[in-house]
Amino acid sequence: MAEDPLSHPALDKAAGEEFLREAFQIILEEAVRKGTDVTEKVCDWRKPQDLQEILDLELRGSGEPQQRVLEHCRDVIHYSVKTCHPRFFNQLFSGLDPHALVGRMITETLNTSQYTYEIAPVFVLMEEVVLKKLRELIGWGSGDGIFCPGGSLSNIYAMNVARYQRFPDSKQTGIWALPRLAVFTSQECHYSVQKGAAFLGIGTDNIYLVGVDERGKMIPADLEKQINKAKSEGACPFFVNATCGTTVLGAFDPLADVADVCERHGAWFHVDAAWGGSALLSRRHRHLLRGIERADSVAWNPHKMLMTGLQCSAFLLRDSSGLLQRCHGANATYLFQTDKFYDVAYDTGDKTIQCGRKVDCLKLWLMWKANGTEGLEKRVDRAFEFTRYLAEEIKKREGFQLVIEPEFINLCFWFVPHSLRGKEGCADYWERLGKVSAGNAGSGVGGEPPFSDG
Ligand SMILES: Cc1ncc(COP(=O)(O)O)c(C=O)c1O
């Protein structure tokens, strides 16, 4: 006789709980303890074909026994890169914060969406508290914002809001009714500015690249020159992106001077502080972002320097008139009903271009609760001190050469192998030096994969 599907629960709760208990143990042991143990490997790295053979990736008709599934969990962790490992030196990851991790786990477990108060009451209130705190650090007494899935999207949001603010009708009429819009950014900016121009129909040809000085900082006089050039070519300069903490050199554009230029030309002033924004927490280093309070919008990624883990990126606005909501709102009545039994101003989900939106505030909030602003400040200061220490060590060490003195926590250096030392005058010196770290262990010696030494 056929089983009645309604009389059986979809899941075996007891078995599920047992599985969770064992899986948590594996996560704790393999990913957290071993993942942060300097004597363990960052990753048991294998070539794609070998890894395909080792892992049983095939999906089949019938389910596998729990113990086998737990083995898969173990394998997944074992052959993955542990970005929290003390020897994981890839850019933009900063370790494992246990409170942030618990925030991520609670978020995953509750699996709610940030769009309305009725489905995310705690997180709607919490998101506003966290965003307010970030805005205060910028120097804004009021404003708006939203957590976005990454700094790239925060930058793209900025471009869209800037266009809407200048041409509100464009939401309905589209881009064909607009003049040729021009975007200004330094040549050191993050590539998401390029993606945004393409994605929003502005066109990458309409990005005017502004020159930088020897430290990679935007030259305000060149910004003005580029804006005048765009105007003389019939374009409408509507958006300037300045970067705080450029991706490679860690340069901070001179914000106050850039703000003056934006004011003179009526352009939206966006600051991409995805990387460098966290320096605002440090009383010693926040001067790097002097003038940020004059920005119209800011992108800031606590998931980079602050250790919240992916993803945690805030898009912050100085505007408090509801521009973000007007720009992106679609007023879908099935979700954002206006006759609810609470103040629907708490239904913040229509400020975004998404429908379902992951909760990104809890990991930062919990970590902030546990460490306080002072604890986070210490974390930032420590990163600066380590960078200073490393710079001094590099100067002492034969075969290593600083590219520039670090101003932030990016440290760019050359490793000069024996064969090239003292050959700076040779015509092919830079070409050969540039090949030293290409595609292998980063040392140019042996053929070991990057994560092989424990
Ligand atoms: C300056 C800057 N802006 C934006 C981004 C993009 O952030 P995300 O990776 O969160 O999209 C990065 C990432 O490296 C960055 O360094």
PDB file of N, CA and C and ligand atoms in Angstrom, residues 91-92 149-153 155 189-192 243-248 272-276 301 303-304 310 313, ligand 1:
ATOM      1  N   GLN A  91      45.091  38.295   0.706  1.00  0.00           N
ATOM      2  CA  GLN A  91      44.603  39.618   1.086  1.00  0.00           C
ATOM      3  C   GLN A  91      43.154  39.552   1.577  1.00  0.00           C
ATOM      4  N   LEU A  92      42.804  40.490   2.418  1.00  0.00           N
ATOM      5  CA  LEU A  92      41.410  40.764   2.789  1.00  0.00           C
ATOM      6  C   LEU A  92      40.727  39.754   3.712  1.00  0.00           C
ATOM      7  N   PRO A 149      25.212  42.743  -0.258  1.00  0.00           N
ATOM      8  CA  PRO A 149      26.062  41.548  -0.443  1.00  0.00           C
ATOM      9  C   PRO A 149      27.433  41.915  -1.024  1.00  0.00           C
ATOM     10  N   GLY A 150      28.215  42.690  -0.306  1.00  0.00           N
ATOM     11  CA  GLY A 150      29.588  42.985  -0.726  1.00  0.00           C
ATOM     12  C   GLY A 150      29.810  44.432  -1.123  1.00  0.00           C
ATOM     13  N   GLY A 151      31.092  44.807  -1.090  1.00  0.00           N
ATOM     14  CA  GLY A 151      31.488  46.176  -1.404  1.00  0.00           C
ATOM     15  C   GLY A 151      31.230  46.539  -2.858  1.00  0.00           C
ATOM     16  N   SER A 152      31.377  45.559  -3.743  1.00  0.00           N
ATOM     17  CA  SER A 152      31.142  45.846  -5.160  1.00  0.00           C
ATOM     18  C   SER A 152      29.711  46.324  -5.335  1.00  0.00           C
ATOM     19  N   LEU A 153      28.782  45.598  -4.719  1.00  0.00           N
ATOM     20  CA  LEU A 153      27.378  45.995  -4.850  1.00  0.00           C
ATOM     21  C   LEU A 153      27.104  47.317  -4.145  1.00  0.00           C
ATOM     22  N   ASN A 155      29.118  49.785  -3.993  1.00  0.00           N
ATOM     23  CA  ASN A 155      29.571  50.818  -4.945  1.00  0.00           C
ATOM     24  C   ASN A 155      28.558  50.987  -6.083  1.00  0.00           C
ATOM     25  N   CYS A 189      41.376  52.502  -8.468  1.00  0.00           N
ATOM     26  CA  CYS A 189      40.113  52.124  -7.808  1.00  0.00           C
ATOM     27  C   CYS A 189      39.815  50.633  -7.997  1.00  0.00           C
ATOM     28  N   HIS A 190      38.843  50.170  -7.218  1.00  0.00           N
ATOM     29  CA  HIS A 190      38.438  48.772  -7.357  1.00  0.00           C
ATOM     30  C   HIS A 190      37.652  48.574  -8.654  1.00  0.00           C
ATOM     31  N   TYR A 191      37.772  47.395  -9.238  1.00  0.00           N
ATOM     32  CA  TYR A 191      37.154  47.163 -10.557  1.00  0.00           C
ATOM     33  C   TYR A 191      35.626  47.159 -10.526  1.00  0.00           C
ATOM     34  N   SER A 192      35.046  47.202  -9.330  1.00  0.00           N
ATOM     35  CA  SER A 192      33.578  47.221  -9.265  1.00  0.00           C
ATOM     36  C   SER A 192      33.007  48.518  -9.840  1.00  0.00           C
ATOM     37  N   THR A 243      38.605  56.528  -3.196  1.00  0.00           N
ATOM     38  CA  THR A 243      38.854  55.265  -2.498  1.00  0.00           C
ATOM     39  C   THR A 243      39.636  55.503  -1.208  1.00  0.00           C
ATOM     40  N   CYS A 244      39.213  54.831  -0.142  1.00  0.00           N
ATOM     41  CA  CYS A 244      39.975  54.839   1.110  1.00  0.00           C
ATOM     42  C   CYS A 244      40.511  53.428   1.311  1.00  0.00           C
ATOM     43  N   GLY A 245      41.782  53.257   1.027  1.00  0.00           N
ATOM     44  CA  GLY A 245      42.371  51.928   1.085  1.00  0.00           C
ATOM     45  C   GLY A 245      42.226  51.268  -0.273  1.00  0.00           C
ATOM     46  N   THR A 246      43.077  51.688  -1.220  1.00  0.00           N
ATOM     47  CA  THR A 246      42.985  51.053  -2.539  1.00  0.00           C
ATOM     48  C   THR A 246      43.419  49.596  -2.414  1.00  0.00           C
ATOM     49  N   THR A 247      42.901  48.776  -3.298  1.00  0.00           N
ATOM     50  CA  THR A 247      43.028  47.329  -3.140  1.00  0.00           C
ATOM     51  C   THR A 247      44.489  46.872  -3.117  1.00  0.00           C
ATOM     52  N   VAL A 248      45.326  47.473  -3.941  1.00  0.00           N
ATOM     53  CA  VAL A 248      46.711  47.005  -4.017  1.00  0.00           C
ATOM     54  C   VAL A 248      47.638  47.803  -3.088  1.00  0.00           C
ATOM     55  N   ASP A 272      34.549  54.864  -1.575  1.00  0.00           N
ATOM     56  CA  ASP A 272      34.688  53.416  -1.450  1.00  0.00           C
ATOM     57  C   ASP A 272      35.694  53.156  -0.326  1.00  0.00           C
ATOM     58  N   ALA A 273      35.126  52.974   0.872  1.00  0.00           N
ATOM     59  CA  ALA A 273      35.978  52.673   2.033  1.00  0.00           C
ATOM     60  C   ALA A 273      35.796  51.205   2.410  1.00  0.00           C
ATOM     61  N   ALA A 274      35.514  50.387   1.387  1.00  0.00           N
ATOM     62  CA  ALA A 274      35.284  48.959   1.636  1.00  0.00           C
ATOM     63  C   ALA A 274      36.439  48.383   2.443  1.00  0.00           C
ATOM     64  N   TRP A 275      37.639  48.735   2.063  1.00  0.00           N
ATOM     65  CA  TRP A 275      38.823  48.182   2.717  1.00  0.00           C
ATOM     66  C   TRP A 275      39.274  49.070   3.877  1.00  0.00           C
ATOM     67  N   GLY A 276      39.369  50.380   3.628  1.00  0.00           N
ATOM     68  CA  GLY A 276      39.984  51.257   4.638  1.00  0.00           C
ATOM     69  C   GLY A 276      39.032  51.825   5.675  1.00  0.00           C
ATOM     70  N   ASN A 301      33.247  47.696   4.320  1.00  0.00           N
ATOM     71  CA  ASN A 301      33.164  46.239   4.501  1.00  0.00           C
ATOM     72  C   ASN A 301      33.760  45.780   5.835  1.00  0.00           C
ATOM     73  N   HIS A 303      33.617  42.993   6.783  1.00  0.00           N
ATOM     74  CA  HIS A 303      34.080  41.604   6.559  1.00  0.00           C
ATOM     75  C   HIS A 303      35.543  41.550   6.115  1.00  0.00           C
ATOM     76  N   LYS A 304      36.132  42.670   5.850  1.00  0.00           N
ATOM     77  CA  LYS A 304      37.555  42.610   5.484  1.00  0.00           C
ATOM     78  C   LYS A 304      38.408  42.731   6.752  1.00  0.00           C
ATOM     79  N   LEU A 310      32.642  36.727   5.861  1.00  0.00           N
ATOM     80  CA  LEU A 310      31.796  37.065   4.714  1.00  0.00           C
ATOM     81  C   LEU A 310      30.339  36.715   5.010  1.00  0.00           C
ATOM     82  N   SER A 313      28.846  44.011   4.459  1.00  0.00           N
ATOM     83  CA  SER A 313      29.228  45.245   3.773  1.00  0.00           C
ATOM     84  C   SER A 313      28.098  46.258   3.931  1.00  0.00           C
TER      85      SER A 313
HETATM   86  C1  LIG B   1      38.644  49.084  -2.337  1.00  0.00           C
HETATM   87  C2  LIG B   1      37.696  47.954  -2.554  1.00  0.00           C
HETATM   88  N1  LIG B   1      36.433  48.213  -2.925  1.00  0.00           N
HETATM   89  C3  LIG B   1      35.539  47.243  -3.150  1.00  0.00           C
HETATM   90  C4  LIG B   1      35.890  45.926  -3.013  1.00  0.00           C
HETATM   91  C5  LIG B   1      34.884  44.854  -3.306  1.00  0.00           C
HETATM   92  O1  LIG B   1      34.345  44.317  -2.152  1.00  0.00           O
HETATM   93  P1  LIG B   1      33.592  42.901  -2.216  1.00  0.00           P
HETATM   94  O2  LIG B   1      34.645  41.884  -2.441  1.00  0.00           O
HETATM   95  O3  LIG B   1      32.935  42.811  -0.873  1.00  0.00           O
HETATM   96  O4  LIG B   1      32.607  42.979  -3.335  1.00  0.00           O
HETATM   97  C6  LIG B   1      37.198  45.589  -2.625  1.00  0.00           C
HETATM   98  C7  LIG B   1      37.580  44.179  -2.502  1.00  0.00           C
HETATM   99  O5  LIG B   1      38.676  43.805  -2.466  1.00  0.00           O
HETATM  100  C8  LIG B   1      38.122  46.628  -2.391  1.00  0.00           C
HETATM  101  O6  LIG B   1      39.387  46.370  -2.035  1.00  0.00           O
END
